[in-house]
Structure formats: structure tokens, C-alpha cells
CSV table of C-alpha atoms and ligand atoms in Angstrom, one decimal:
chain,number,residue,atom,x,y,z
A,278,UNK,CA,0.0,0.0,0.0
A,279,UNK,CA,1.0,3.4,-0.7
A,280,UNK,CA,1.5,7.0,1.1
A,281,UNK,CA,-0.6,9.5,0.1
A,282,UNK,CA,1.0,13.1,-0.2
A,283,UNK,CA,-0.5,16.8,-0.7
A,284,UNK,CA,2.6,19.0,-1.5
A,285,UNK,CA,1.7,22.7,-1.2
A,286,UNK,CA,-1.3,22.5,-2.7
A,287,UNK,CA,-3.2,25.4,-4.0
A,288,UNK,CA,-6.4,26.5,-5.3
A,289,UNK,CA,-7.7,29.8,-6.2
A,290,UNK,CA,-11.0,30.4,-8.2
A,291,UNK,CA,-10.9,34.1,-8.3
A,292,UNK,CA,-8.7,36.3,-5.8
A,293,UNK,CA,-11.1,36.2,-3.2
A,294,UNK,CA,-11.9,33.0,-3.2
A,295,UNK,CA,-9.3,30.2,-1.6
A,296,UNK,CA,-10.2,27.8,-0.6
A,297,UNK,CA,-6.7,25.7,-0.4
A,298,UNK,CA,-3.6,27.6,0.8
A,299,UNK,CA,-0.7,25.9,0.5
A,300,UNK,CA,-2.0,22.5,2.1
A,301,UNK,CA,0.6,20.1,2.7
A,302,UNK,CA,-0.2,16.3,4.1
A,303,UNK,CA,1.1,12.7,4.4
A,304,UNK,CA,-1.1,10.0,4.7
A,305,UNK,CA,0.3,7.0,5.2
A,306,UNK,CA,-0.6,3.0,5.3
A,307,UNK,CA,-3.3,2.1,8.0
A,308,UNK,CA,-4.1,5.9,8.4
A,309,UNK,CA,-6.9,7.2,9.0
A,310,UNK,CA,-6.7,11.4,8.4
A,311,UNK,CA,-9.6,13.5,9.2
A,312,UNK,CA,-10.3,17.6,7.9
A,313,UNK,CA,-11.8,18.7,10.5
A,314,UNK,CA,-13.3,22.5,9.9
A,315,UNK,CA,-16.2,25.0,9.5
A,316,UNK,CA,-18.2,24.6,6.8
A,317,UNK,CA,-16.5,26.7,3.8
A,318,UNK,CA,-13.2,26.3,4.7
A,319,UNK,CA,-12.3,24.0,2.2
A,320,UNK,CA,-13.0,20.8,3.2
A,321,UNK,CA,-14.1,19.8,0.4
A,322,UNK,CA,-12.5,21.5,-2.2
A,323,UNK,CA,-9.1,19.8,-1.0
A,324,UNK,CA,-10.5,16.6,-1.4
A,325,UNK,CA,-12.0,16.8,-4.9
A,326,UNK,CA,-8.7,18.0,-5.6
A,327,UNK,CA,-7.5,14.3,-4.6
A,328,UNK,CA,-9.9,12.8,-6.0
A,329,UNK,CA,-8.6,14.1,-9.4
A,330,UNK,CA,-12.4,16.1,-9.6
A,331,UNK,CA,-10.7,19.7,-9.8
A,332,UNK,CA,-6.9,20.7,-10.4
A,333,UNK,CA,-4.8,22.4,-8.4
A,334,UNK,CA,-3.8,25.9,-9.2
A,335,UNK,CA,-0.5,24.8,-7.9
A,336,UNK,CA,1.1,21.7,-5.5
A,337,UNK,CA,1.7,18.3,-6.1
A,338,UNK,CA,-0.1,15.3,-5.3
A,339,UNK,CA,1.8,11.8,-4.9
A,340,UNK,CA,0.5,8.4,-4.3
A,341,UNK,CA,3.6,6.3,-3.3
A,342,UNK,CA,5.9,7.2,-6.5
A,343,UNK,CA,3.3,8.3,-8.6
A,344,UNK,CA,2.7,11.7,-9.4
A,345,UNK,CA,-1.0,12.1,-9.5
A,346,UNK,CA,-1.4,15.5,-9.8
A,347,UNK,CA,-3.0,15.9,-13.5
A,348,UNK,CA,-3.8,12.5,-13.9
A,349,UNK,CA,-8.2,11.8,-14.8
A,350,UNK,CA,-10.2,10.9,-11.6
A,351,UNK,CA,-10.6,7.1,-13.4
A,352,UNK,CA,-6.5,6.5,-13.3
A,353,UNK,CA,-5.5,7.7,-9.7
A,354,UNK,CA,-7.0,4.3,-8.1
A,355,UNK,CA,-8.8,6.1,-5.4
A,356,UNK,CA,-12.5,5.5,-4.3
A,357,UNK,CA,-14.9,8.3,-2.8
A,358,UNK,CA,-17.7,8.4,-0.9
A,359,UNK,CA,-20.1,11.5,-1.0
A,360,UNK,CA,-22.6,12.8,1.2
A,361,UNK,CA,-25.4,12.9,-1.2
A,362,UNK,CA,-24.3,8.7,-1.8
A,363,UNK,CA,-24.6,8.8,-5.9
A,364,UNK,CA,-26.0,5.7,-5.8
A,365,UNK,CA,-27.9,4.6,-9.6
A,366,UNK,CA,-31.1,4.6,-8.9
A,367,UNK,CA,-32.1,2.1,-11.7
A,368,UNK,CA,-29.4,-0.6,-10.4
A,369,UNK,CA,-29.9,-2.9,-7.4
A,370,UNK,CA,-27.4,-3.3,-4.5
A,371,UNK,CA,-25.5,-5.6,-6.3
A,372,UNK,CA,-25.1,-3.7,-9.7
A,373,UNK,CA,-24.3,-0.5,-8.1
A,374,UNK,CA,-21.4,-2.2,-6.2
A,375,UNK,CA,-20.7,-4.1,-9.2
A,376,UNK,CA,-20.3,-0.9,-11.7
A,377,UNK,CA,-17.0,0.4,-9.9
A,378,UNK,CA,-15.3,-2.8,-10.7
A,379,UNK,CA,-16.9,-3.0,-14.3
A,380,UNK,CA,-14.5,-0.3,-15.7
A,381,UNK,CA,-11.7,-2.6,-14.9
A,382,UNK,CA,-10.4,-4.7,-17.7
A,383,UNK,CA,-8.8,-6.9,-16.4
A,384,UNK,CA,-11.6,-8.5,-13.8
A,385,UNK,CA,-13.9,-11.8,-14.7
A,386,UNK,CA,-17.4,-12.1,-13.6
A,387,UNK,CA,-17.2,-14.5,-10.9
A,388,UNK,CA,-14.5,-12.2,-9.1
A,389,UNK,CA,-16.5,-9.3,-9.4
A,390,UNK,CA,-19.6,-11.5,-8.3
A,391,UNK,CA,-17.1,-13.2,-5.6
A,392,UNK,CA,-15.7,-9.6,-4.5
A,393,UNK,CA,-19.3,-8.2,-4.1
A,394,UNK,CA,-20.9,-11.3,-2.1
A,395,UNK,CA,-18.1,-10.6,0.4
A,396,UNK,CA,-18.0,-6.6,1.1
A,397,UNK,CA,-22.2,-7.3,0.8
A,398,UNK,CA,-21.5,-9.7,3.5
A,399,UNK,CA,-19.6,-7.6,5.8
A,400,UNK,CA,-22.0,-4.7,5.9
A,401,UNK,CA,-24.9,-6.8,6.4
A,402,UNK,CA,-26.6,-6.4,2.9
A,403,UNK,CA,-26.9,-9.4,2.0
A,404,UNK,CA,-30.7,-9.8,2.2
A,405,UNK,CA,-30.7,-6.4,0.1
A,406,UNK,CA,-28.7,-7.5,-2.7
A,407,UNK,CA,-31.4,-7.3,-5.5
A,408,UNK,CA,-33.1,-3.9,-3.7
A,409,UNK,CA,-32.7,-0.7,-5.7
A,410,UNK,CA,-31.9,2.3,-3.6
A,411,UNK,CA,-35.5,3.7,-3.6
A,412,UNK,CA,-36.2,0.9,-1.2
A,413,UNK,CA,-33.4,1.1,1.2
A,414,UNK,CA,-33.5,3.4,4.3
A,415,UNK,CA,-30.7,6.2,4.7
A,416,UNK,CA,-28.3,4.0,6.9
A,417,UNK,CA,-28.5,1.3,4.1
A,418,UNK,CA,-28.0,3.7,1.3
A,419,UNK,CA,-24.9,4.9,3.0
A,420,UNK,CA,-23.9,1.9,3.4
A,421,UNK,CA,-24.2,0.4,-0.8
A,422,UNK,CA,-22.1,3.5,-1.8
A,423,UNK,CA,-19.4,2.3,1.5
A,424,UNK,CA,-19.4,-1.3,-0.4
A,425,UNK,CA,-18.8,0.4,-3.6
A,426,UNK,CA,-15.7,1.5,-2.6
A,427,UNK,CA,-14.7,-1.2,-0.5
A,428,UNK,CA,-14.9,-3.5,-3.6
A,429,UNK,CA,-12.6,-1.5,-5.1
A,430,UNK,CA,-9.9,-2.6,-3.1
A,431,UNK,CA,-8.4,1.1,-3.9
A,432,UNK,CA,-5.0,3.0,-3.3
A,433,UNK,CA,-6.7,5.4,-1.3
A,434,UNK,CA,-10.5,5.9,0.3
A,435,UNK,CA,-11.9,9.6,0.1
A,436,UNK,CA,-15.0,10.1,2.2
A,437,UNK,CA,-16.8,13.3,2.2
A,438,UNK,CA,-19.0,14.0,5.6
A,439,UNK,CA,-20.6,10.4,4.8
A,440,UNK,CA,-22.8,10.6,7.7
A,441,UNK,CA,-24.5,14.2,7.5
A,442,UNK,CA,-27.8,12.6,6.0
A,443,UNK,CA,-28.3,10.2,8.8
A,444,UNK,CA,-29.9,11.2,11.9
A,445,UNK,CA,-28.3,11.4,15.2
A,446,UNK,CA,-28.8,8.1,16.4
A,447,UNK,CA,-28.2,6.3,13.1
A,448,UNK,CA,-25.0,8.4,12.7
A,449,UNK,CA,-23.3,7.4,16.1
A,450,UNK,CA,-24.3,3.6,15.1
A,451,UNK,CA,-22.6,3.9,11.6
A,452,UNK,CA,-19.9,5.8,13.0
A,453,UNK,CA,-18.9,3.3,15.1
A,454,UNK,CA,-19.0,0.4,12.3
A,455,UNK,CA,-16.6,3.0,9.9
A,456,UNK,CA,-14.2,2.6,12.9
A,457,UNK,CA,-14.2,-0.9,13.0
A,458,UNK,CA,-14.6,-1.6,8.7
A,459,UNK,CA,-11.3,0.9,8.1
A,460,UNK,CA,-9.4,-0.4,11.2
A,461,UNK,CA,-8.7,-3.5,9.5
A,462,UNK,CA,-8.0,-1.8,5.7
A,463,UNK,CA,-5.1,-0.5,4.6
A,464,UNK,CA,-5.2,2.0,2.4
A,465,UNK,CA,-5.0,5.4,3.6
A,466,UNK,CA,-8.3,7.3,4.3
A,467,UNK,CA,-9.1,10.5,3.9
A,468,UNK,CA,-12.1,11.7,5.6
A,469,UNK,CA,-13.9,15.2,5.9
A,470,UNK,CA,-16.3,16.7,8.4
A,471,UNK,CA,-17.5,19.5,10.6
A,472,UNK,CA,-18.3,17.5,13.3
A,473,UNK,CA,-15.9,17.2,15.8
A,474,UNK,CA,-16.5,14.1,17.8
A,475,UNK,CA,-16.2,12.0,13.9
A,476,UNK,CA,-13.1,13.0,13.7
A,477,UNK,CA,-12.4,12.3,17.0
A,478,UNK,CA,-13.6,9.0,17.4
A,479,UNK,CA,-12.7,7.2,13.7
A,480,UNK,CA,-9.1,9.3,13.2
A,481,UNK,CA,-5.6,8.4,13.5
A,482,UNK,CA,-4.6,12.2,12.6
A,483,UNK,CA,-6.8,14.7,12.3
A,484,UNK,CA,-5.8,17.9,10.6
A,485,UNK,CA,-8.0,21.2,11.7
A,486,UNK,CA,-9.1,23.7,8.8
A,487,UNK,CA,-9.5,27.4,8.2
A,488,UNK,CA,-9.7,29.4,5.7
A,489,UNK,CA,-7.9,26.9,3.9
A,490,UNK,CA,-5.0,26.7,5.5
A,491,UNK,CA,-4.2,23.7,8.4
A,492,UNK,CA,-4.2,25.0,12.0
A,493,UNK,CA,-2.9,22.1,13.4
A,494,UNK,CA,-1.9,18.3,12.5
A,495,UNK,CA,-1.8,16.0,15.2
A,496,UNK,CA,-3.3,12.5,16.7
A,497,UNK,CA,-6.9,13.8,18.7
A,498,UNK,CA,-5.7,13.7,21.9
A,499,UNK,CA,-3.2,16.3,21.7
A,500,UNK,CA,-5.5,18.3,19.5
A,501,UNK,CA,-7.7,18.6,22.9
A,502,UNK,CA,-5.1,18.3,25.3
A,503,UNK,CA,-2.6,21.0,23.2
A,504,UNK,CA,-4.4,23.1,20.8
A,505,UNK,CA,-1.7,24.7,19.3
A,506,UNK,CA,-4.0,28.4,18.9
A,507,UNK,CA,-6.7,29.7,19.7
A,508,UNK,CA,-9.0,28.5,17.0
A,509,UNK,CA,-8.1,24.8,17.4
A,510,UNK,CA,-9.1,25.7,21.5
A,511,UNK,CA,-12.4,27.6,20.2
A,512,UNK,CA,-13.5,25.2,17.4
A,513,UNK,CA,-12.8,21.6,19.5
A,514,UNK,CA,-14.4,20.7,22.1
A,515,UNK,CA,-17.6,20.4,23.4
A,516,UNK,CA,-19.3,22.6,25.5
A,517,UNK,CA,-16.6,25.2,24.1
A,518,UNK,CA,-13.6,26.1,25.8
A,519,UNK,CA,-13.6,29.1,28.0
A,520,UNK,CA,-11.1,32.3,26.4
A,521,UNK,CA,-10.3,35.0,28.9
A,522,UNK,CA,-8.2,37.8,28.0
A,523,UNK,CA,-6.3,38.9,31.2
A,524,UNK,CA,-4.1,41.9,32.3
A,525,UNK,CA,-0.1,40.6,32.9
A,526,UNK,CA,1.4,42.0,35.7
A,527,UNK,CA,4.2,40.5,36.8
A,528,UNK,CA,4.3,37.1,36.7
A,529,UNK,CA,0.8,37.2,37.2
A,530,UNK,CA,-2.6,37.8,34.8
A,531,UNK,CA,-5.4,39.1,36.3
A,532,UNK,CA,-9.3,40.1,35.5
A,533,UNK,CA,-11.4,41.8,37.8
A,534,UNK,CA,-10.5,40.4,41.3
A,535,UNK,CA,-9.0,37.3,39.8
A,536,UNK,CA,-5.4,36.5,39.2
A,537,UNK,CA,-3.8,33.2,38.6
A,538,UNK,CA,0.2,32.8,38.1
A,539,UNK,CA,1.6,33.1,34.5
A,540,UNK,CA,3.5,30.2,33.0
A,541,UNK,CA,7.3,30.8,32.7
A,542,UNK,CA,7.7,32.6,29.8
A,543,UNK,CA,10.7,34.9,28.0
A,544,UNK,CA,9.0,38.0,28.2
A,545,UNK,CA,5.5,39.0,29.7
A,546,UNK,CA,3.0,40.6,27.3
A,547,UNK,CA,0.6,43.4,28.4
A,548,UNK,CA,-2.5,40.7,27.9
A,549,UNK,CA,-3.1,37.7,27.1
A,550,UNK,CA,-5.1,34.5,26.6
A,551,UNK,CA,-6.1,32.5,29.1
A,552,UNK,CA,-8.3,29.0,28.0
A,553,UNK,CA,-10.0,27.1,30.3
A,554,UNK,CA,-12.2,23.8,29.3
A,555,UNK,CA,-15.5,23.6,30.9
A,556,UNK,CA,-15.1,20.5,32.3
A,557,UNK,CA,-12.1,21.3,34.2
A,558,UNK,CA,-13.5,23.9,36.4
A,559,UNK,CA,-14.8,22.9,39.4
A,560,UNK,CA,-16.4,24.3,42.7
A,561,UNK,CA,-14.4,26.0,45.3
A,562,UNK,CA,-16.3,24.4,48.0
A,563,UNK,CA,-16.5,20.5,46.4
A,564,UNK,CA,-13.4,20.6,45.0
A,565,UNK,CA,-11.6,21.7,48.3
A,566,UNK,CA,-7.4,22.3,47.5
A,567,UNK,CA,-7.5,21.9,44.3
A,568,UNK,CA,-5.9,25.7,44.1
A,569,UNK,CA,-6.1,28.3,46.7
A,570,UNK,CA,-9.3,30.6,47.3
A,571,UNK,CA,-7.4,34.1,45.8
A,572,UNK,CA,-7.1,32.3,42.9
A,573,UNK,CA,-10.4,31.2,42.5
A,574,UNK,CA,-12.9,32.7,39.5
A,575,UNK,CA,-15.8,34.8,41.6
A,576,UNK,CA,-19.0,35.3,40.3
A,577,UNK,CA,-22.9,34.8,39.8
A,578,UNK,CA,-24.4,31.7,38.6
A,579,UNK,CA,-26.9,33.2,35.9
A,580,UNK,CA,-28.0,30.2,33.9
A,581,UNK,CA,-28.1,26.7,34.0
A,582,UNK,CA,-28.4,24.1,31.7
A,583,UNK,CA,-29.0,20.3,32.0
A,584,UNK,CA,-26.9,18.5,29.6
A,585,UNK,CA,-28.6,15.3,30.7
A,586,UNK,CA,-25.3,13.9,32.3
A,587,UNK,CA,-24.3,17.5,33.5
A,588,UNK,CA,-25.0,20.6,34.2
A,589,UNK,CA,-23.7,23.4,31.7
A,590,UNK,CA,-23.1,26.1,34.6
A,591,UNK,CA,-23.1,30.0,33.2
A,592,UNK,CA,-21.5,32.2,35.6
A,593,UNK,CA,-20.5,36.2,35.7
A,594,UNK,CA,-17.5,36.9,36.8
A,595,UNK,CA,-17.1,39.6,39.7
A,596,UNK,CA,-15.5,42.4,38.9
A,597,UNK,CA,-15.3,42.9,35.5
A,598,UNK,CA,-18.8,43.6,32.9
A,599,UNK,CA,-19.8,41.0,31.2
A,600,UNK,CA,-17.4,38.1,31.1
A,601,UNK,CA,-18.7,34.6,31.5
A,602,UNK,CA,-17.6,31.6,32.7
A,603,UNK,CA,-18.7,28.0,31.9
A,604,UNK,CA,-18.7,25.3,34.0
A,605,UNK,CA,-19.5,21.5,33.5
A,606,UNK,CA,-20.7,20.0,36.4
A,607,UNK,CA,-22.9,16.8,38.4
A,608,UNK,CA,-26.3,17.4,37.9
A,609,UNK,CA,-27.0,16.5,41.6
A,610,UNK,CA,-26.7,19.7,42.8
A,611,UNK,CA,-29.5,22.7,42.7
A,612,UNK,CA,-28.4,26.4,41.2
A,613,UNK,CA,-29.9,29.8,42.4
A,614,UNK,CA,-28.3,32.8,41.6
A,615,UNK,CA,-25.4,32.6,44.3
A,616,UNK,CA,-21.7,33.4,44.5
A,617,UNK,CA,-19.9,30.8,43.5
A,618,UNK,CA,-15.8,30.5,43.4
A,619,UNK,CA,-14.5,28.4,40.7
A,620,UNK,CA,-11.5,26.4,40.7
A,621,UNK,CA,-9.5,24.2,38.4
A,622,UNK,CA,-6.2,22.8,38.0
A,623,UNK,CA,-3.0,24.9,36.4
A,624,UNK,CA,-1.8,22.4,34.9
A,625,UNK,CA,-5.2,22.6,32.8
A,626,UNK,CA,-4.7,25.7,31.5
A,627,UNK,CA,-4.1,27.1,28.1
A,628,UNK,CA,-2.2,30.1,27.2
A,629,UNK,CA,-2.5,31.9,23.8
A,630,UNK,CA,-1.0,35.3,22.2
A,631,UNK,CA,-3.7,38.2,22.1
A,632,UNK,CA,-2.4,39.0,18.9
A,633,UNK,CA,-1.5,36.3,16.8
A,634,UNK,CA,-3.7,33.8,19.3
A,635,UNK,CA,-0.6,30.7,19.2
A,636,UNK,CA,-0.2,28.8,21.9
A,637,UNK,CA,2.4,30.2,24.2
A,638,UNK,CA,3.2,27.4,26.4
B,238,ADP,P1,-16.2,22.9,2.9
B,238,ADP,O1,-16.3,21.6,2.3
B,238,ADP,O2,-15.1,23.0,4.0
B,238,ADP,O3,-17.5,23.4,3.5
B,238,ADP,P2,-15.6,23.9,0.3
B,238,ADP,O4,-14.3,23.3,0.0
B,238,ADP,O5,-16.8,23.3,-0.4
B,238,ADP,O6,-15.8,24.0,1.8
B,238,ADP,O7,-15.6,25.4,-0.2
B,238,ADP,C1,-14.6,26.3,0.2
B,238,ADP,C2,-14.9,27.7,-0.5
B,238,ADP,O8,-14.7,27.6,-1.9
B,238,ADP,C3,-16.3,28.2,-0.3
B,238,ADP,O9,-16.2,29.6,-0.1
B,238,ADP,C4,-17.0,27.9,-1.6
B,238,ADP,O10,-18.0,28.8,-1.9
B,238,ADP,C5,-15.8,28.0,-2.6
B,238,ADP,N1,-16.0,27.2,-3.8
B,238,ADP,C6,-16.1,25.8,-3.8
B,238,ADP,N2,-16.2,25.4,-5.1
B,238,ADP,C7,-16.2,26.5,-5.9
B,238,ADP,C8,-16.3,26.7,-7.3
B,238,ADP,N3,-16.4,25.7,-8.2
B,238,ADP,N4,-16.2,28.0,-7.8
B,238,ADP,C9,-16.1,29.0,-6.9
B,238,ADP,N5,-16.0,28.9,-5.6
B,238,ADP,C10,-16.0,27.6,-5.0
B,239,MG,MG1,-17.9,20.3,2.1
């Protein structure tokens, strides 16, 4: 199996719009790489660019020692799944996992017949074999145009937001059969969505998006543990990260009556960014010693929601107009609108530049 590579690639419709800005990417054996991103920020675009669909206005793209770059979508050996599933409505299951391998030459009947029985097989189609598409449900639809690129036993899998159409419970289900069907392939995968906890779950690497450029490229864990900016720490995670700006002073920051000790740093800015996740901030009161009462975060609880499993708690912060804090906490526990201190570990903070908003740590 081969590496997939993006090498600087570029693509500009008009000035204004770019949707790819100098994107470069390795994708290699048994990966699993998702785009993770707003919608519009060139998701998309970058993968119809693999996928041989549009060409790039500059960059290279390799698959092992090919150069792929201007080569027709039909050559590249690569298989894509779309959100909208382009299944043929006039052909059964069978046929319209069968017409991928069709445009081969070199492939007999019974191994197209023997290929199909078996990828059926594993997504549990079978018993819809000889269905056309206007008779399967959403799941199943997703789950013929999956086979039709799992028969192609392709260099590389493209799949773009596969699961949008389904609804939420059907989408958690499928998700979780995507993690195990492409943990046993090989071929690197390329997958695209908005939705953060896809890409968390199925990926090896995930690579954020904006504005077409990548914000950071890293296995998920240390995309939540170390965003490397401020828009990673905004855009992942869910409820969203808390982002403070405080006053430096010292070696400390400060806002309203709260101040919390900087990191070390070389030199001490005037402000800066100070992230907090919601489910690391705790009560002063229940989470006794986890960091001394001065630097707890006064304030007034003003709203709260139940998550279910949680409460989502919304408190002002004393001192300072209207600056909110988030807090995740056991729902066993009822709010009124009381002064609370919240607390939190330090080594659970983030730090990010006012200005350019990079992690500083
Ligand atoms: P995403 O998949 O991340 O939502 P896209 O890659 O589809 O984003 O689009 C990125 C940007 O490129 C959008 O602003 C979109 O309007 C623009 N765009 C996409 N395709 C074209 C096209 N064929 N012509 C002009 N602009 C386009
Ligand atoms: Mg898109």
C-alpha cells in the first residue's frame, strides 16, 4: 500500500476565493486522516482536488511514486464516498457495487460476483442485494455506496461527511461500524467533516481547517489536550472552551478580582489569553485544595443548563462587565443565583498570544 501526499497545494478560483492555501499532508498506510473544519473552509475542495475532480492551481499530489497531480479521476485508483451517496437509482445493491469494478479490464465475472458477495456480506446487505436504492433506508443507502468503494480494493478511500444525512442516532451507530470496517484496511483514508467528535472517534490524525490553511496536525488527543492556537481551542471541544483575555502584571494575569500565576515565559506581554475547558473547572467548595481561594474565579451563577449527564453552569465573573464563565458539572446539585468560586487545575490551563492567538506554552 502506498502514502498519500499533498505537497503545497493550492487553489484559487478568483482572488477572493481560496479555498486551499498551500495544504501540505502525508497519509500513510493504516491511516486514518480526518479535515476537520467550518463549513467553507475548504473541506471539500481539497478533497476533490485528490480525488482528481478539480486541479490544483499549484502543488503536487503523490501516491507512493506516482505523481498524481494531473492524472483523470478514473486513473488515480482512489474511491470516494459523497454525502449525497450517488448511488444509480435504476441498479440494485449488487449492480451498483458491481459498476466500480466494471470499468476494470482486467476482472472476470465470478471475481467481481465473488468480491461483491463478500464486502455485501460484511456490511450486512446481503438480504438487500437485489433492492434498488428507492427501497433502502438512509443508513443502508450509506452503506451500498461504502461497499462500492470497499470492492474497489483502492489505493486510497476519500470520504466526504458520509454521515451528514443520517440522523443522530443512526450516525453514532454507523460511526462506530466505519471505525471498525477501516481499522482492518489499509489503504490510507481521507475523511472530511465538521463535526468534531467524527473525527475524534474514527481518526488516527486529524488535521483542523481554516480558511484553507491547516491549524494544526496532530493525533486527537493532543488536539484537545494542546491546541496549538486559539482557534483549534475555540473550534474543538464540546461545550466550548472558555477564552479570557487577562491583564499581565508581573508574573501574574489578572481580570477583575481574579489572578492566577503566568507560565514561565521569556517575556511578559501586556494581555493575554487565558483558556479554560468547561469540564475542568470545578467548585471551590466541592473541589476543596485543588488551588487556593485568591485564585479562584468569583462570580454569579446566571444560567443553567442540563446537559442530561451534566449541568452546563453559566457564571459572571465579579469584577469585570460581562465576562462569563462555563462550567460542567454533576447534575446532583440545585443552582440559584449565588456566588460561587470556581476552581481548576493549572496544569489545565491554556495560554494563547492576544495578537497572533498561538499557543504560548
Ligand atoms: P467545505 O467543504 O469546507 O464546507 P468547500 O471546499 O466546499 O468548503 O468550499 C470552500 C470555499 O470555496 C467556499 O467559499 C466555496 O464557496 C468556494 N468554492 C467551492 N467550489 C467552488 C467553485 N467551483 N467555484 C467557486 N468557488 C467555489
Ligand atoms: Mg464540504
Amino acid at each position: 500500500m502506498a502514502k498519500l501526499q499533498l505537497k503545497n497545494l493550492n487553489k484559487t478560483y478568483s482572488p477572493k476565493v481560496v479555498p486551499v492555501k498551500d495544504i501540505s499532508l502525508d497519509v500513510s498506510e493504516g491511516e486514518f486522516l480526518t479535515l476537520l473544519g467550518p463549513s467553507g473552509c475548504g473541506k471539500s475542495t481539497t478533497l476533490r482536488l485528490i480525488a482528481g475532480l478539480e486541479q490544483p492551481t499549484r502543488g503536487e499530489i503523490r501516491i507512493g511514486d506516482r505523481d498524481v497531480t494531473y492524472l483523470r479521476p478514473g486513473d488515480r485508483d482512489i474511491a470516494m464516498v459523497f454525502q449525497s451517496y450517488a448511488l444509480y437509482p435504476h441498479m440494485t445493491v449488487y449492480e451498483n457495487m458491481a459498476s466500480s469494478l466494471k470499468l476494470r479490464k482486467k476482472i472476470s465475472n465470478s471475481e467481481i460476483e465473488r468480491l461483491v458477495t463478500e464486502v455485501a456480506a460484511s456490511l450486512g446487505l446481503t438480504e438487500l442485494i437485489d433492492r434498488k436504492p428507492g427501497k433502502l433506508s438512509g443508513g443502508q443507502r450509506q452503506r451500498v455506496a461504502l461497499g462500492r468503494a470497499l470492492v474497489r480494493q483502492p489505493e486510497v478511500f476519500l470520504l466526504d461527511e458520509p454521515l451528514s444525512n443520517l440522523d443522530a442516532l443512526l450516525r453514532e451507530k454507523v460511526r462506530a461500524e466505519l471505525k471498525q470496517l477501516f481499522s482492518s484496511q489499509k489503504a490510507p483514508v481521507v475523511y472530511v467533516t465538521h463535526d468534531q467528535t467524527e473525527a475524534m472517534t474514527l481518526s488516527t490524525k486529524v488535521a483542523v481547517l481554516n480558511s484553507g490553511n491547516v491549524q494544526q496536525l496532530d493525533p486527537p488527543h493532543l488536539i484537545y489536550t494542546r491546541p496549538a492556537n486559539q482557534f483549534v481551542a475555540g473550534f474543538v471541544g464540546s461545550p466550548q472552551m472558555n477564552l479570557l483575555v487577562l491583564k499581565c502584571q508581573g508574573n501574574f494575569a489578572q481580570l477583575g478580582d481574579f489572578r492566577v500565576r503566568l507560565p514561565d515565559m521569556p517575556t511578559v506581554p501586556p494581555e493575554i489569553v487565558l483558556g479554560i475547558r468547561p469540564e475542568h473547572v470545578g467548585f471551590a467548595d466541592a473541589e476543596a485544595g485543588k488551588m487556593s481561594a485568591p485564585e479562584a474565579i468569583k462570580g454569579e451563577v446566571f444560567l443553567v443548563e442540563n446537559l442530561g449527564m451534566q449541568n452546563l453552569v453559566s457564571v459572571r465573573v465579579k469584577g469585570v462587565d460581562s465576562v462569563t464563565v462555563r462550567a460542567l458539572l454533576p447534575n446532583d446539585r440545585h443552582w440559584n443565583s449565588e456566588i460561587v468560586e470556581l476552581v481548576f487545575g493549572p496544569q489545565l490551563l491554556h495560554w494563547f498570544d492576544v495578537k497572533t492567538g498561538d499557543r504560548l506554552q
